[in-house]
mmCIF file of C-alpha atoms in Angstrom:
data_model
loop_
_atom_site.group_PDB
_atom_site.id
_atom_site.type_symbol
_atom_site.label_atom_id
_atom_site.label_comp_id
_atom_site.label_asym_id
_atom_site.label_seq_id
_atom_site.Cartn_x
_atom_site.Cartn_y
_atom_site.Cartn_z
ATOM 1 C CA MET J 1377 -0.143 -0.081 0.023
ATOM 2 C CA ASN J 1378 1.107 3.533 -0.941
ATOM 3 C CA THR J 1379 1.940 5.593 2.037
ATOM 4 C CA SER J 1380 1.833 9.378 2.089
ATOM 5 C CA ASN J 1381 4.746 11.246 3.234
ATOM 6 C CA ALA J 1382 2.710 13.043 6.164
ATOM 7 C CA ARG J 1383 1.391 9.399 7.204
ATOM 8 C CA TRP J 1384 4.906 8.124 6.815
ATOM 9 C CA LEU J 1385 5.998 10.887 8.992
ATOM 10 C CA ASP J 1386 3.269 10.604 11.849
ATOM 11 C CA GLU J 1387 4.317 6.755 12.130
ATOM 12 C CA LEU J 1388 8.274 7.817 12.561
ATOM 13 C CA TRP J 1389 7.432 10.130 15.319
ATOM 14 C CA VAL J 1390 5.249 7.326 17.067
ATOM 15 C CA ASN J 1391 8.323 4.848 16.554
ATOM 16 C CA ALA J 1392 10.723 7.916 18.221
ATOM 17 C CA GLN J 1393 8.386 8.113 21.132
ATOM 18 C CA GLN J 1394 8.815 4.266 21.480
ATOM 19 C CA LEU J 1395 12.386 4.434 21.578
ATOM 20 C CA LYS J 1396 12.326 7.372 24.197
ATOM 21 C CA GLN J 1397 13.672 9.953 21.285
ATOM 22 C CA GLN J 1398 12.466 13.508 21.326
ATOM 23 C CA HIS J 1399 13.987 13.681 17.816
ATOM 24 C CA LEU J 1400 14.055 12.565 14.581
ATOM 25 C CA ASP J 1401 17.562 12.458 12.455
ATOM 26 C CA VAL J 1402 16.798 13.643 9.132
ATOM 27 C CA LEU J 1403 19.352 12.765 5.943
ATOM 28 C CA VAL J 1404 18.367 15.107 3.045
ATOM 29 C CA ASP J 1405 20.224 14.286 -0.422
ATOM 30 C CA ALA J 1406 19.835 18.320 -1.368
ATOM 31 C CA THR J 1407 21.249 17.343 -4.993
ATOM 32 C CA SER J 1408 18.569 19.319 -7.431
ATOM 33 C CA LEU J 1409 16.171 19.488 -4.390
ATOM 34 C CA ASP J 1410 13.528 21.957 -5.355
ATOM 35 C CA TYR J 1411 12.833 23.521 -1.919
ATOM 36 C CA PRO J 1412 14.395 26.519 0.315
ATOM 37 C CA LEU J 1413 15.425 24.206 3.180
ATOM 38 C CA LEU J 1414 18.609 25.953 3.888
ATOM 39 C CA GLN J 1415 17.173 29.514 3.726
ATOM 40 C CA GLN J 1416 14.170 28.633 6.048
ATOM 41 C CA LEU J 1417 16.821 27.001 8.703
ATOM 42 C CA ALA J 1418 18.808 30.340 8.193
ATOM 43 C CA GLU J 1419 15.508 32.485 9.273
ATOM 44 C CA GLN J 1420 14.359 30.289 11.998
ATOM 45 C CA PRO J 1421 15.672 30.951 15.666
ATOM 46 C CA ASP J 1422 14.914 27.808 17.072
ATOM 47 C CA ALA J 1423 15.698 25.835 13.909
ATOM 48 C CA ALA J 1424 16.224 22.460 13.330
ATOM 49 C CA LYS J 1425 20.393 21.567 13.972
ATOM 50 C CA LEU J 1426 22.291 21.432 10.916
ATOM 51 C CA ALA J 1427 25.617 19.340 9.605
ATOM 52 C CA LYS J 1428 26.560 19.699 5.818
ATOM 53 C CA LEU J 1429 28.100 16.380 5.499
ATOM 54 C CA PHE J 1430 30.463 17.256 2.746
ATOM 55 C CA GLU J 1431 32.315 20.260 4.843
ATOM 56 C CA ASN J 1432 35.495 18.657 5.750
ATOM 57 C CA THR J 1433 35.413 16.394 2.781
ATOM 58 C CA PRO J 1434 36.722 16.986 -1.124
ATOM 59 C CA GLU J 1435 33.546 17.981 -1.756
ATOM 60 C CA VAL J 1436 33.207 21.179 0.399
ATOM 61 C CA ALA J 1437 32.443 23.394 -2.665
ATOM 62 C CA ILE J 1438 29.322 21.908 -3.150
ATOM 63 C CA ALA J 1439 28.513 21.334 0.736
ATOM 64 C CA ASP J 1440 25.059 23.027 0.248
ATOM 65 C CA PHE J 1441 23.958 20.618 -2.530
ATOM 66 C CA GLY J 1442 24.982 17.296 -1.057
ATOM 67 C CA PRO J 1443 24.209 15.612 2.408
ATOM 68 C CA LEU J 1444 22.501 17.298 4.855
ATOM 69 C CA LEU J 1445 21.730 16.157 8.185
ATOM 70 C CA LEU J 1446 19.179 17.637 10.813
ATOM 71 C CA ARG J 1447 18.471 17.135 13.975
ATOM 72 C CA VAL J 1448 14.604 17.890 14.514
ATOM 73 C CA ASP J 1449 12.948 17.770 17.744
ATOM 74 C CA ILE J 1450 9.424 17.109 18.655
ATOM 75 C CA GLY J 1451 8.597 20.869 18.869
ATOM 76 C CA GLN J 1452 9.758 21.488 15.139
ATOM 77 C CA ARG J 1453 7.306 18.729 14.198
ATOM 78 C CA ASP J 1454 5.097 20.879 12.428
ATOM 79 C CA TRP J 1455 8.022 22.215 10.225
ATOM 80 C CA LEU J 1456 9.240 19.112 9.506
ATOM 81 C CA LYS J 1457 5.979 18.065 8.249
ATOM 82 C CA THR J 1458 5.706 21.071 5.716
ATOM 83 C CA PHE J 1459 8.946 20.045 4.613
ATOM 84 C CA ILE J 1460 8.368 16.833 4.412
ATOM 85 C CA ASN J 1461 5.088 17.404 2.396
ATOM 86 C CA GLY J 1462 6.886 19.601 0.549
ATOM 87 C CA VAL J 1463 9.684 17.367 -1.482
ATOM 88 C CA ASP J 1464 9.989 13.921 -2.996
ATOM 89 C CA CYS J 1465 10.811 11.833 -0.157
ATOM 90 C CA ASN J 1466 11.559 8.662 -2.208
ATOM 91 C CA LYS J 1467 14.509 10.668 -3.865
ATOM 92 C CA HIS J 1468 15.691 13.281 -1.282
ATOM 93 C CA VAL J 1469 14.882 11.902 2.551
ATOM 94 C CA VAL J 1470 16.678 9.258 4.757
ATOM 95 C CA VAL J 1471 15.252 8.847 8.325
ATOM 96 C CA VAL J 1472 17.691 7.508 10.791
ATOM 97 C CA PHE J 1473 17.288 6.567 14.624
ATOM 98 C CA SER J 1474 20.090 7.022 16.511
ATOM 99 C CA PRO J 1475 20.926 7.815 20.262
ATOM 100 C CA TRP J 1476 24.147 9.488 19.590
ATOM 101 C CA GLN J 1477 25.170 13.235 20.288
ATOM 102 C CA PHE J 1478 24.232 14.889 16.931
ATOM 103 C CA GLU J 1479 27.825 16.010 16.356
ATOM 104 C CA ALA J 1480 29.147 12.745 16.313
ATOM 105 C CA LEU J 1481 26.408 11.288 14.381
ATOM 106 C CA ALA J 1482 27.411 13.539 11.470
ATOM 107 C CA ASP J 1483 31.138 13.161 11.825
ATOM 108 C CA HIS J 1484 30.667 9.211 11.652
ATOM 109 C CA LEU J 1485 28.184 9.870 8.938
ATOM 110 C CA ARG J 1486 30.620 11.957 7.093
ATOM 111 C CA GLY J 1487 33.625 9.320 7.893
ATOM 112 C CA PHE J 1488 31.516 6.867 5.156
ATOM 113 C CA LEU J 1489 30.862 9.567 2.035
ATOM 114 C CA GLN J 1490 34.558 8.615 0.767
ATOM 115 C CA ALA J 1491 34.987 5.125 -1.167
ATOM 116 C CA GLN J 1492 38.068 4.046 -2.827
ATOM 117 C CA TRP J 1493 39.470 1.367 -5.081
ATOM 118 C CA ASN J 1494 42.133 0.641 -7.320
ATOM 119 C CA GLN J 1495 44.273 0.025 -3.783
ATOM 120 C CA GLY J 1496 43.461 3.645 -3.410
ATOM 121 C CA ARG J 1497 44.375 5.178 -6.818
ATOM 122 C CA SER J 1498 40.768 6.093 -7.336
ATOM 123 C CA GLU J 1499 37.875 7.566 -5.157
ATOM 124 C CA GLY J 1500 34.374 9.012 -5.351
ATOM 125 C CA VAL J 1501 31.600 9.285 -3.231
ATOM 126 C CA LEU J 1502 29.394 6.625 -1.954
ATOM 127 C CA ARG J 1503 25.758 7.892 -2.089
ATOM 128 C CA TYR J 1504 23.927 6.226 0.303
ATOM 129 C CA TYR J 1505 22.244 9.368 1.403
ATOM 130 C CA ASP J 1506 20.422 8.875 -1.561
ATOM 131 C CA PRO J 1507 17.232 6.605 -0.481
ATOM 132 C CA ARG J 1508 17.123 4.993 -3.838
ATOM 133 C CA MET J 1509 20.848 3.668 -3.158
ATOM 134 C CA LEU J 1510 21.147 3.021 0.572
ATOM 135 C CA LEU J 1511 20.008 -0.406 -0.273
ATOM 136 C CA PRO J 1512 22.344 -1.143 -2.893
ATOM 137 C CA VAL J 1513 25.329 0.348 -0.970
ATOM 138 C CA THR J 1514 24.638 -1.633 2.257
ATOM 139 C CA GLU J 1515 24.060 -4.649 0.454
ATOM 140 C CA THR J 1516 27.514 -4.050 -1.351
ATOM 141 C CA LEU J 1517 29.764 -3.618 1.792
ATOM 142 C CA THR J 1518 31.617 -6.525 3.298
ATOM 143 C CA PRO J 1519 30.537 -7.537 7.335
ATOM 144 C CA VAL J 1520 32.932 -5.370 8.416
ATOM 145 C CA GLN J 1521 32.145 -2.305 6.549
ATOM 146 C CA SER J 1522 28.523 -3.137 7.493
ATOM 147 C CA ASN J 1523 28.810 -3.387 11.113
ATOM 148 C CA ALA J 1524 31.255 -0.196 11.479
ATOM 149 C CA PHE J 1525 28.783 1.677 8.841
ATOM 150 C CA HIS J 1526 25.871 0.785 10.830
ATOM 151 C CA ALA J 1527 26.940 1.368 14.462
ATOM 152 C CA ALA J 1528 25.766 4.708 15.255
ATOM 153 C CA VAL J 1529 22.392 3.718 13.917
ATOM 154 C CA ILE J 1530 19.316 2.037 15.244
ATOM 155 C CA SER J 1531 17.627 1.549 12.122
ATOM 156 C CA TRP J 1532 17.138 3.683 8.806
ATOM 157 C CA HIS J 1533 13.851 4.309 7.245
ATOM 158 C CA TRP J 1534 12.694 5.727 3.616
ATOM 159 C CA LEU J 1535 10.196 5.302 1.259
ATOM 160 C CA ASP J 1536 10.938 3.695 -2.145
ATOM 161 C CA ARG J 1537 10.370 4.306 -5.248
ATOM 162 C CA ASP J 1538 6.711 2.600 -5.244
ATOM 163 C CA GLN J 1539 5.903 5.215 -2.326
ATOM 164 C CA GLN J 1540 6.224 2.178 0.190
ATOM 165 C CA ALA J 1541 7.978 2.607 3.604
ATOM 166 C CA GLN J 1542 10.772 0.651 3.877
ATOM 167 C CA SER J 1543 13.087 0.144 7.100
ATOM 168 C CA LEU J 1544 16.622 -1.424 7.774
ATOM 169 C CA PRO J 1545 17.804 -2.360 11.093
ATOM 170 C CA GLY J 1546 21.264 -0.634 12.133
ATOM 171 C CA ASN J 1547 24.008 -2.216 14.413
ATOM 172 C CA TYR J 1548 23.958 0.005 17.388
ATOM 173 C CA VAL J 1549 25.370 -1.497 20.388
ATOM 174 C CA ARG J 1550 24.945 0.448 23.918
ATOM 175 C CA HIS J 1551 28.787 0.953 25.044
ATOM 176 C CA ALA J 1552 30.262 -0.744 22.219
ATOM 177 C CA GLN J 1553 33.522 0.555 20.856
ATOM 178 C CA ILE J 1554 32.989 3.239 17.794
ATOM 179 C CA PRO J 1555 34.749 2.481 14.966
ATOM 180 C CA ALA J 1556 37.274 4.276 13.372
ATOM 181 C CA ALA J 1557 35.686 5.771 10.138
ATOM 182 C CA GLY J 1558 37.409 6.721 6.734
ATOM 183 C CA PRO J 1559 37.474 5.876 3.148
ATOM 184 C CA VAL J 1560 35.525 2.860 2.697
ATOM 185 C CA MET J 1561 38.024 0.491 0.678
ATOM 186 C CA PHE J 1562 36.203 -1.546 -2.224
ATOM 187 C CA ASP J 1563 37.516 -4.356 -3.940
ATOM 188 C CA HIS J 1564 36.943 -4.817 -7.898
ATOM 189 C CA PRO J 1565 33.580 -6.690 -7.706
ATOM 190 C CA GLN J 1566 31.986 -4.229 -5.225
ATOM 191 C CA VAL J 1567 32.550 -1.331 -7.537
ATOM 192 C CA ALA J 1568 31.311 -3.459 -10.254
ATOM 193 C CA ASN J 1569 27.932 -4.146 -8.417
ATOM 194 C CA LEU J 1570 27.531 -0.399 -7.523
ATOM 195 C CA LEU J 1571 28.279 0.550 -10.968
ATOM 196 C CA ALA J 1572 25.383 -2.448 -12.152
ATOM 197 C CA TRP J 1573 22.699 -0.250 -10.043
ATOM 198 C CA THR J 1574 23.890 2.773 -11.631
ATOM 199 C CA GLU J 1575 23.647 1.445 -15.108
ATOM 200 C CA ALA J 1576 20.409 -0.406 -14.784
ATOM 201 C CA ASP J 1577 18.695 3.180 -13.567
ATOM 202 C CA ALA J 1578 20.479 4.613 -16.634
ATOM 203 C CA TYR J 1579 18.908 1.729 -18.494
ATOM 204 C CA ARG J 1580 15.458 2.233 -17.055
ATOM 205 C CA VAL J 1581 15.658 6.382 -18.123
ATOM 206 C CA ASP J 1582 17.185 5.883 -21.503
ATOM 207 C CA ARG J 1583 14.382 3.209 -22.310
ATOM 208 C CA CYS J 1584 11.647 4.926 -20.573
ATOM 209 C CA ALA J 1585 11.047 1.364 -19.333
ATOM 210 C CA VAL J 1586 7.981 0.442 -16.799
ATOM 211 C CA PRO J 1587 7.242 -2.266 -14.873
ATOM 212 C CA GLN J 1588 4.317 -3.418 -16.973
ATOM 213 C CA ASN J 1589 6.790 -3.714 -20.097
ATOM 214 C CA TYR J 1590 8.372 -6.863 -17.870
ATOM 215 C CA GLY J 1591 5.329 -8.399 -16.285
ATOM 216 C CA LEU J 1592 6.289 -6.638 -13.161
ATOM 217 C CA SER J 1593 3.688 -4.448 -11.176
ATOM 218 C CA ARG J 1594 6.383 -2.183 -8.993
ATOM 219 C CA ASN J 1595 9.116 0.067 -9.736
ATOM 220 C CA GLU J 1596 11.575 -1.672 -6.917
ATOM 221 C CA SER J 1597 10.788 -4.976 -8.949
ATOM 222 C CA LEU J 1598 12.067 -3.325 -11.922
ATOM 223 C CA ILE J 1599 14.915 -1.466 -10.777
ATOM 224 C CA ARG J 1600 16.114 -5.036 -9.519
ATOM 225 C CA HIS J 1601 15.746 -6.984 -12.561
ATOM 226 C CA LEU J 1602 17.436 -4.458 -14.754
ATOM 227 C CA TYR J 1603 20.370 -4.730 -12.046
ATOM 228 C CA ARG J 1604 20.215 -8.737 -12.395
ATOM 229 C CA SER J 1605 20.438 -8.108 -16.714
ATOM 230 C CA GLN J 1606 23.772 -5.923 -15.784
ATOM 231 C CA LEU J 1607 25.124 -8.569 -13.646
ATOM 232 C CA ALA J 1608 24.862 -11.037 -16.126
ATOM 233 C CA ALA J 1609 26.484 -8.897 -18.611
ATOM 234 C CA ASN J 1610 29.023 -8.351 -16.141
ATOM 235 C CA GLN J 1611 29.537 -12.180 -15.438
ATOM 236 C CA LYS J 1612 29.908 -12.644 -19.304
ATOM 237 C CA GLY J 1613 32.798 -9.891 -19.290
ATOM 238 C CA LEU J 1614 30.864 -7.706 -21.761
ATOM 239 C CA LYS J 1615 32.550 -4.071 -21.537
ATOM 240 C CA GLU J 1616 31.941 -2.459 -25.236
ATOM 241 C CA PRO J 1617 28.405 -0.944 -25.669
ATOM 242 C CA GLU J 1618 27.895 -2.981 -28.944
ATOM 243 C CA GLU J 1619 28.322 -6.538 -27.061
ATOM 244 C CA ARG J 1620 26.873 -5.045 -23.694
ATOM 245 C CA GLU J 1621 23.228 -3.816 -24.923
ATOM 246 C CA PRO J 1622 22.096 -6.385 -27.554
ATOM 247 C CA PHE J 1623 23.331 -9.063 -24.749
ATOM 248 C CA ILE J 1624 21.256 -7.059 -22.042
ATOM 249 C CA GLU J 1625 17.694 -6.719 -24.458
ATOM 250 C CA GLN J 1626 18.200 -10.601 -24.994
ATOM 251 C CA TRP J 1627 18.776 -11.287 -21.397
ATOM 252 C CA LEU J 1628 15.591 -9.372 -20.544
ATOM 253 C CA VAL J 1629 13.354 -11.246 -23.535
ATOM 254 C CA GLU J 1630 14.448 -14.615 -21.944
ATOM 255 C CA ASN J 1631 14.151 -13.737 -18.010
ATOM 256 C CA SER J 1632 10.699 -11.624 -18.164
ATOM 257 C CA SER J 1633 7.086 -12.939 -18.423
ATOM 258 C CA PHE J 1634 6.683 -10.910 -21.051
ATOM 259 C CA VAL J 1635 8.302 -7.916 -22.883
ATOM 260 C CA ILE J 1636 6.382 -5.176 -24.517
ATOM 261 C CA ASP J 1637 8.657 -2.826 -26.753
ATOM 262 C CA GLU J 1638 7.023 0.165 -27.301
ATOM 263 C CA PRO J 1639 8.629 3.834 -28.443
ATOM 264 C CA PRO J 1640 9.980 5.692 -25.779
ATOM 265 C CA LYS J 1641 7.786 7.858 -23.823
ATOM 266 C CA ALA J 1642 9.235 10.507 -21.682
ATOM 267 C CA LEU J 1643 9.281 9.413 -18.135
ATOM 268 C CA ILE J 1644 8.216 11.716 -15.388
#
């Protein structure tokens, strides 16, 4: 069942009260965010706490347009409801339940923004703060990386591509030693796995693909189906577009209930 932004937020406040927390930590992906969030926060004398997670990172120049962490107290509930109702939560918002002090939580999350591979010769941003990428990122981490990443978090919450509420347990343990944060080192299979998700979404946009074209009913099922087609191409060692694209097309024909080949229509 689809969940409205407002209903989802109400349920999160109930969960917070059950955890005896008087706040919500809201992770906002400000990339292409069509909302005057920073302006509102600057104008409010009792605004939510704010941390720009790209500060003190190589991406500091675009800190206003990257991941923003807010700690919203229950007294700011009405403001948060207005914000949540004004944005596409399934593209921009992840809610975190954490008992950590705000500054410590911000530093922890900041420490997992940088990914390195090729023995440290290559690096990039780990976009776990995009609700569409949180699950792919966590599925890619090794157990040791996952335990460290989740150490500050009781649970993560977001709305998926089908506007359904989703959650993921963290790994918070009271009095546990705080793991050292730093660049996340990926091996080649991990990088290939994350690229497969990115390429799957690019395929969806380029082909204007919708679930019904492949005998599916949900957008989440579609993106995972397209992701598997990319993995299959990887397993065949296909890198060049002239080999990879026909293989993926054929894989989708053979592994879908049916395929409707229609002229592309612009995705909304």
